[in-house]
Tab-separated table of C-alpha atoms and ligand atoms in Angstrom:
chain	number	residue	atom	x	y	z
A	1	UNK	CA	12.104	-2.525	-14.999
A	2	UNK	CA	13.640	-3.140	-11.537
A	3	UNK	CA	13.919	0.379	-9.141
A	4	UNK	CA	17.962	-0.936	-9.334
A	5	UNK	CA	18.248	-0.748	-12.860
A	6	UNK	CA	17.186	2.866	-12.879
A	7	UNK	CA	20.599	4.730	-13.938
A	8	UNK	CA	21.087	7.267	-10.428
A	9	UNK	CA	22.812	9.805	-12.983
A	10	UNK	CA	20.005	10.448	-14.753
A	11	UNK	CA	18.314	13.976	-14.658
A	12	UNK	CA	15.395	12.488	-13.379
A	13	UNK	CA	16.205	9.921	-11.828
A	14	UNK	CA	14.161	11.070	-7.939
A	15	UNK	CA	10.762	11.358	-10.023
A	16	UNK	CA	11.641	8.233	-12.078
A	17	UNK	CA	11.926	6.178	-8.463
A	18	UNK	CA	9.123	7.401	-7.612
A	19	UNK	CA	6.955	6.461	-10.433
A	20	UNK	CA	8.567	2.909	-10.314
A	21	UNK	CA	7.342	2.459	-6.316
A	22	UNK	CA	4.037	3.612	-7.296
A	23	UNK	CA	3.808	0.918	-10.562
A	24	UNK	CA	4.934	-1.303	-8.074
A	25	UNK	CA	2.420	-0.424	-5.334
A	26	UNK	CA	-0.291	-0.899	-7.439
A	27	UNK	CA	1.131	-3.967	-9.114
A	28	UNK	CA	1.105	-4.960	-5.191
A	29	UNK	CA	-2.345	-4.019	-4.366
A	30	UNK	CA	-1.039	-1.769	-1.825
A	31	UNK	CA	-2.097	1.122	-3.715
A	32	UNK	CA	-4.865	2.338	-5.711
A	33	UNK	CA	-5.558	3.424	-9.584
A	34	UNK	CA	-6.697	6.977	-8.153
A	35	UNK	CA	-3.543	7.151	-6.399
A	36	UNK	CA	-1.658	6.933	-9.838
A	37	UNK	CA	-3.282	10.079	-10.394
A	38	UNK	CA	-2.678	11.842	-7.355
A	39	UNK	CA	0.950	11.174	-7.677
A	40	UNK	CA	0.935	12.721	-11.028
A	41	UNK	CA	-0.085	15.850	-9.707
A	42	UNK	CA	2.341	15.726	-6.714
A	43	UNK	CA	4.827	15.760	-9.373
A	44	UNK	CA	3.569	18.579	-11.277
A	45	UNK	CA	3.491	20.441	-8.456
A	46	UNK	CA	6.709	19.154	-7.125
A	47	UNK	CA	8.526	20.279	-11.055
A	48	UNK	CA	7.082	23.906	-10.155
A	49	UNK	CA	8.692	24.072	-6.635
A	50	UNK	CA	12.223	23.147	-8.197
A	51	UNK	CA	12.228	19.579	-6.906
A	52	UNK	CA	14.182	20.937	-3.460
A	53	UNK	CA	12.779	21.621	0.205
A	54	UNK	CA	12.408	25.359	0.526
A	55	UNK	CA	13.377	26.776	3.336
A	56	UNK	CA	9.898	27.485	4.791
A	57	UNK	CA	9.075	24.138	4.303
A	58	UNK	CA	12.515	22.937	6.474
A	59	UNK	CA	10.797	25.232	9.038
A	60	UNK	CA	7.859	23.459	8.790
A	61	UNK	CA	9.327	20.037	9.392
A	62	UNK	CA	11.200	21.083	12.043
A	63	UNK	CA	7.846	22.491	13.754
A	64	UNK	CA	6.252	19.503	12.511
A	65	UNK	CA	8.868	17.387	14.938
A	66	UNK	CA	8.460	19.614	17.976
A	67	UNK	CA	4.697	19.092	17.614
A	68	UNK	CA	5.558	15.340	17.201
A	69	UNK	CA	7.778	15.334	20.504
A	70	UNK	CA	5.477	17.021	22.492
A	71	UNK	CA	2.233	14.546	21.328
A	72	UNK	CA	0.860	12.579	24.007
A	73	UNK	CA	-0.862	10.208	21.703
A	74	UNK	CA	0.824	10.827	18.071
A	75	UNK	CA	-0.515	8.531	14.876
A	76	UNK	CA	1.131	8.097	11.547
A	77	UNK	CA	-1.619	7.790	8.895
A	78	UNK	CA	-0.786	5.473	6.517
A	79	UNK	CA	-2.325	5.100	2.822
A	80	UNK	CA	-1.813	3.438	-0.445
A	81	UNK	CA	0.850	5.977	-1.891
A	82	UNK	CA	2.870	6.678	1.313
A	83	UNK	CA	3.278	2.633	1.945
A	84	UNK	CA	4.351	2.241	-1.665
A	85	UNK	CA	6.716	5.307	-1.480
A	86	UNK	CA	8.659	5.470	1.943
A	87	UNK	CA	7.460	2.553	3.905
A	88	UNK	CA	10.592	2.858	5.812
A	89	UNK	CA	10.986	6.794	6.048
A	90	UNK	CA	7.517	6.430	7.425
A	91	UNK	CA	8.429	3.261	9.984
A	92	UNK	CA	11.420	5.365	10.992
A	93	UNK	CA	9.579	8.604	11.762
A	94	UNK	CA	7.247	6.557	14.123
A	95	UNK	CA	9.883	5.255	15.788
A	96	UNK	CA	11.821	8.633	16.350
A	97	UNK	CA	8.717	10.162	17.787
A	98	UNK	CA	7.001	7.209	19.580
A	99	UNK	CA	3.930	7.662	17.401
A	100	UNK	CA	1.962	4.322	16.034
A	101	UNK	CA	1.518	3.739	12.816
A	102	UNK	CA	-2.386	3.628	11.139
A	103	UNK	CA	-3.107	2.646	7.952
A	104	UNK	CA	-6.370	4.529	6.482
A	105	UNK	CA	-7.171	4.712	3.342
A	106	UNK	CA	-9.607	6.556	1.246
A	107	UNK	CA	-10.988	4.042	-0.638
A	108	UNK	CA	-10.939	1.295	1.977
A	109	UNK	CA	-10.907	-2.326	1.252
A	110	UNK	CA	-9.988	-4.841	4.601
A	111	UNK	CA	-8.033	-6.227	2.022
A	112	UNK	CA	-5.734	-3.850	1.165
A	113	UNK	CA	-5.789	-2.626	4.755
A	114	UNK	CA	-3.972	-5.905	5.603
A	115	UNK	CA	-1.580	-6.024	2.606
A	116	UNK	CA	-0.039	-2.265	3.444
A	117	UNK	CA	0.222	-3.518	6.971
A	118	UNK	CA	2.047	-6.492	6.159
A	119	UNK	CA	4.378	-4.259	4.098
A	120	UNK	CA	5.179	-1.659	6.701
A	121	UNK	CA	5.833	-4.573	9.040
A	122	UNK	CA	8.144	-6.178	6.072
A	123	UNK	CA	9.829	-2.701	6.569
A	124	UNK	CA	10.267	-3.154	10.305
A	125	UNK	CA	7.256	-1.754	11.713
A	126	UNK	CA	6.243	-3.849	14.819
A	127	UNK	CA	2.650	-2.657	15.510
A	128	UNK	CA	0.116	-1.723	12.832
A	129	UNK	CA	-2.987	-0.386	13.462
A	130	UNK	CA	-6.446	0.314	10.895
A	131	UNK	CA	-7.787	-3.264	11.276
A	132	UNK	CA	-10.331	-2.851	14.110
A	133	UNK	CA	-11.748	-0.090	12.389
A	134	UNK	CA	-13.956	0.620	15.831
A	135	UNK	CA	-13.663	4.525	15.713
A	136	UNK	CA	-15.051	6.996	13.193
A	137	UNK	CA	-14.574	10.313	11.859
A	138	UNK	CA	-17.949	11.863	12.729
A	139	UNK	CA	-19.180	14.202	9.320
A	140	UNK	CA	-17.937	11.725	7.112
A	141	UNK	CA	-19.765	8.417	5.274
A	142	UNK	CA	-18.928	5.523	6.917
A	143	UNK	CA	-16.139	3.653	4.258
A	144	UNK	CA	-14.543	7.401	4.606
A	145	UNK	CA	-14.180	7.527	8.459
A	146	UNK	CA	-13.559	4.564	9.971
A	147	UNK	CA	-10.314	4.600	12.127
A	148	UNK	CA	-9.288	2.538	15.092
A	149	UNK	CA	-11.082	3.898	18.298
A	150	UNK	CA	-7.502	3.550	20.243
A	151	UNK	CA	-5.436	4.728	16.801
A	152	UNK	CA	-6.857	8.249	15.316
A	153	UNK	CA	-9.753	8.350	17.327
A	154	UNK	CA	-7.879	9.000	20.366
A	155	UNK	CA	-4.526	10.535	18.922
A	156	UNK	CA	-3.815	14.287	19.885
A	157	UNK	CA	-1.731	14.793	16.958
A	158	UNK	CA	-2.178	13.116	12.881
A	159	UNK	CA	0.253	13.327	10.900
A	160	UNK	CA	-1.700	12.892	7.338
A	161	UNK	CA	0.317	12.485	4.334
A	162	UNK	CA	-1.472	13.096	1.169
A	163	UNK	CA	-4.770	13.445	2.544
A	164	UNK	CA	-7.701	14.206	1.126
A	165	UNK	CA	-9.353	17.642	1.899
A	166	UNK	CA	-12.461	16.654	3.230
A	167	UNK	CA	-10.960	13.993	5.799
A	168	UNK	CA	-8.581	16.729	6.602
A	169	UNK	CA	-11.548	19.234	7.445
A	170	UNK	CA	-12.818	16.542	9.244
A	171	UNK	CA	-9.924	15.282	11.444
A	172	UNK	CA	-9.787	19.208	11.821
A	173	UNK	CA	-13.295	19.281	13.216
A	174	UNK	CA	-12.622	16.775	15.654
A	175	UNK	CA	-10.171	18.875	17.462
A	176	UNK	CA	-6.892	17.222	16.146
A	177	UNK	CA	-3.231	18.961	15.590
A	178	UNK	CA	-2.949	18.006	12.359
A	179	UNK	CA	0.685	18.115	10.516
A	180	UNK	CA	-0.411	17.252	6.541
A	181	UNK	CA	2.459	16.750	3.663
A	182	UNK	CA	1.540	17.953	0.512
A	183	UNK	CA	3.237	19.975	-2.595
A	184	UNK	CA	0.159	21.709	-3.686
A	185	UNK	CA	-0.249	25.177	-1.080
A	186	UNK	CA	-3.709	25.315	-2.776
A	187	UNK	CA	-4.805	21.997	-1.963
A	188	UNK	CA	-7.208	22.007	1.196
A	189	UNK	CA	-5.501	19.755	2.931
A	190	UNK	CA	-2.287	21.962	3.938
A	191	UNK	CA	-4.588	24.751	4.113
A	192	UNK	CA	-6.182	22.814	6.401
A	193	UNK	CA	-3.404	21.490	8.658
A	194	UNK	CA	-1.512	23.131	11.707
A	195	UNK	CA	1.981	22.374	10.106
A	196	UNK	CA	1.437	22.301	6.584
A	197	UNK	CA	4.857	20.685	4.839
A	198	UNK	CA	4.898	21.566	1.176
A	199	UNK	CA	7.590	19.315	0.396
A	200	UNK	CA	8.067	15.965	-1.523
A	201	UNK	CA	6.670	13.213	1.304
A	202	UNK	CA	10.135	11.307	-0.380
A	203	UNK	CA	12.036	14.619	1.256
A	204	UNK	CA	9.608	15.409	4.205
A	205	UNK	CA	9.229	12.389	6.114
A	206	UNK	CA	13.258	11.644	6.835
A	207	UNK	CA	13.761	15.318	7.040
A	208	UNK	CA	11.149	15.119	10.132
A	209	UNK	CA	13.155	12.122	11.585
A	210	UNK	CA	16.382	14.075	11.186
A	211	UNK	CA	14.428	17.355	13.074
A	212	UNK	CA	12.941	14.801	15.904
A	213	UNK	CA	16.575	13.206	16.807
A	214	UNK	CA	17.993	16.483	16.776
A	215	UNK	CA	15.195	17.542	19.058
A	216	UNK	CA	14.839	14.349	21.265
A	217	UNK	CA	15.916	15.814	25.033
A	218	UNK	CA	14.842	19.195	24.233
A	219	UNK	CA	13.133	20.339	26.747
A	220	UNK	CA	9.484	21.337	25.905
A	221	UNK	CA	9.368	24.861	26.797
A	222	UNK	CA	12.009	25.076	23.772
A	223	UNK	CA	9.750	22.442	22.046
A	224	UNK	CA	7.254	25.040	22.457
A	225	UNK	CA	9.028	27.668	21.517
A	226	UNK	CA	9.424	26.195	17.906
A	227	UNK	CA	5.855	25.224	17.369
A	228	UNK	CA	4.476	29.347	18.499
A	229	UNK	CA	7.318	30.675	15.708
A	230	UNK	CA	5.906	28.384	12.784
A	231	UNK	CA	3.610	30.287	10.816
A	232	UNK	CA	1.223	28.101	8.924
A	233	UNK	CA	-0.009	30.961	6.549
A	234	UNK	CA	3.547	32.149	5.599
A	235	UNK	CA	4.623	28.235	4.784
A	236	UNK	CA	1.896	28.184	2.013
A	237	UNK	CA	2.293	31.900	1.107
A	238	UNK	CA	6.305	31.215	0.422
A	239	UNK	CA	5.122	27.950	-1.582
A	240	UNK	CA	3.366	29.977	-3.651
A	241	UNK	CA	5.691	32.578	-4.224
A	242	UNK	CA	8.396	29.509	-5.158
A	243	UNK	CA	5.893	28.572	-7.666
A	244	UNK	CA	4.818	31.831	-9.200
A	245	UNK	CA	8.860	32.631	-9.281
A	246	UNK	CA	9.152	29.955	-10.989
A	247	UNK	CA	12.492	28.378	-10.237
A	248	UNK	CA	12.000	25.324	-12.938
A	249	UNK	CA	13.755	22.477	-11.802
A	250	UNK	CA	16.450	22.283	-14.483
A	251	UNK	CA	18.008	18.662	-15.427
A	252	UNK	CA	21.297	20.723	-16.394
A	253	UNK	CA	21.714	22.182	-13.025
B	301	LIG	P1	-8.218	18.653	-2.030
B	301	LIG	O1	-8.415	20.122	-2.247
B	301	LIG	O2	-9.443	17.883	-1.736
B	301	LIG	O3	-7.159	18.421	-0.991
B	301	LIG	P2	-6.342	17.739	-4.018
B	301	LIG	O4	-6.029	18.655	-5.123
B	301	LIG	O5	-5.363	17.650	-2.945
B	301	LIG	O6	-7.749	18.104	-3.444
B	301	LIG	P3	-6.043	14.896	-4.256
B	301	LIG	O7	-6.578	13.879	-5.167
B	301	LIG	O8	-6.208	14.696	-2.797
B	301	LIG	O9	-6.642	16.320	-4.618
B	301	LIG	O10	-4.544	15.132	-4.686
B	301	LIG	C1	-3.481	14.485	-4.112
B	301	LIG	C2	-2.586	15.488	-3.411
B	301	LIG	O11	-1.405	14.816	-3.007
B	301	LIG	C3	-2.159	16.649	-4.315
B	301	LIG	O12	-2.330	17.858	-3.648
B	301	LIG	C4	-0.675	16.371	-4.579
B	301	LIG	O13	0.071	17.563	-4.679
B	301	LIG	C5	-0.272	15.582	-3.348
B	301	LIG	N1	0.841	14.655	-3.580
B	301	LIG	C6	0.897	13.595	-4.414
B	301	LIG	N2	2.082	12.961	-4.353
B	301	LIG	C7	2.823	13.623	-3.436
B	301	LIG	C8	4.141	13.434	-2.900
B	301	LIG	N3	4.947	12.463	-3.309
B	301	LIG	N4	4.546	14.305	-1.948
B	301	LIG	C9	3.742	15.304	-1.516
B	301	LIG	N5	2.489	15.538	-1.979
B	301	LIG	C10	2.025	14.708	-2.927
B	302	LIG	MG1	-5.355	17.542	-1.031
């Protein structure tokens, strides 16, 4: 089935895109098998939340996009699942913040570095970077921490969607600000992160681009300002809460 003939009134019809992009992502070779299953728990997790962006984790965008505008050398990460998801969500964030664009993937093949490059520049990205892989993560095996030595090696702040916990510890470790998107508040990797956004990556990223523009000519002491009130403990403690409350996304809502 083509994404277009998905009917848009049906109940579903968010988490059926989504599925689609990722059958299509791996049909692509842009993303993996394991990231099939990762999505599958993003949605669980995303059904428990009520399929919305809580408030805490608007908060958290917005701090995300301060921390963005007041990088000196922000970097996107890109892997398999966020290329096949919101390639251009992601391409537009970059370009609201002045952050380049990485692609780094778990399981690394040069291979499918190049295709997910070639797709975020089909998507209007201009410059790619996760091809020299010249930098590392130090603590991790090699095929797990290569980066570019000018991309995440040298970036102040990551933005890491859907990363895994250990890179996240990692990154961590190496002194980054680290702004991770992930549903699951008992996941390491938002426990992990500065600005934790617990929030569908589909929601998140263009609700960080619409933060950033709103932000853009702020001037930093404000910036600042926003990133001291976010309180990464109390975004994951109130996606919790959502969770144990249990406000069901309902299709007859
Ligand atoms: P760890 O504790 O190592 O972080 P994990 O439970 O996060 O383990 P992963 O295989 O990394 O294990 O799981 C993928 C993560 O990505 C899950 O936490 C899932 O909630 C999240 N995820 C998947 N799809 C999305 C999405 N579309 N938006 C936001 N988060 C997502
Ligand atoms: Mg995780």
């Amino acid at each position: 089935m083509d994404e277009t003939e998905i009917p848009e009134d049906h109940p579903r019809y968010a988490s059926l895109v989504t599925r689609h992009r990722i059958e299509a992502g791996v049909e692509q070779g842009i993303t993996s098998k394991q990231g099939l299953i990762a999505q599958g728990r993003g949605e669980a997790f995303d059904y428990l939340l009520g399929e919305r962006t809580l408030p805490s984790a608007d908060a958290a965008a917005r701090a995300a996009a301060a921390t963005l505008l007041l990088a000196e050398r922000p970097v996107i990460s890109v892997n398999g699942n966020v290329a096949a998801l919101a390639p251009s969500e992601t391409v537009e964030l970059a370009a609201a913040v002045d952050a380049d664009l990485e692609v780094n993937l778990f399981n690394h093949t040069d291979e499918r570095v190049r295709r997910i490059a070639d797709h975020l520049r089909d998507h209007g990205a201009s410059e790619v970077k996760g091809l020299a892989g010249d930098g590392e993560i130090p603590g991790l095996d090699h095929a797990r921490g290569v980066v570019d030595a000018d991309g995440i090696e040298a970036a102040d702040v990551v933005v890491v969607p859907l990363e895994d916990g250990d890179r996240a510890a990692a990154l961590d470790a190496m002194g980054k600000t680290e702004i991770v998107v992930d549903l699951n508040p008992g996941s390491r990797s938002p426990r992990t992160a500065d600005v934790p956004i617990l929030d569908n990556l589909l929601r998140a990223v263009p609700n960080v681009t619409t933060h950033a523009r709103d932000l853009a000519g702020a001037p930093p002491d404000e910036l600042e300002a926003i990133v001291d009130a976010f309180d990464a403990d109390a975004a994951l403690d109130a996606a919790e809460a959502a969770i144990r409350e249990g406000s069901f996304a309902s299709p007859d809502e």
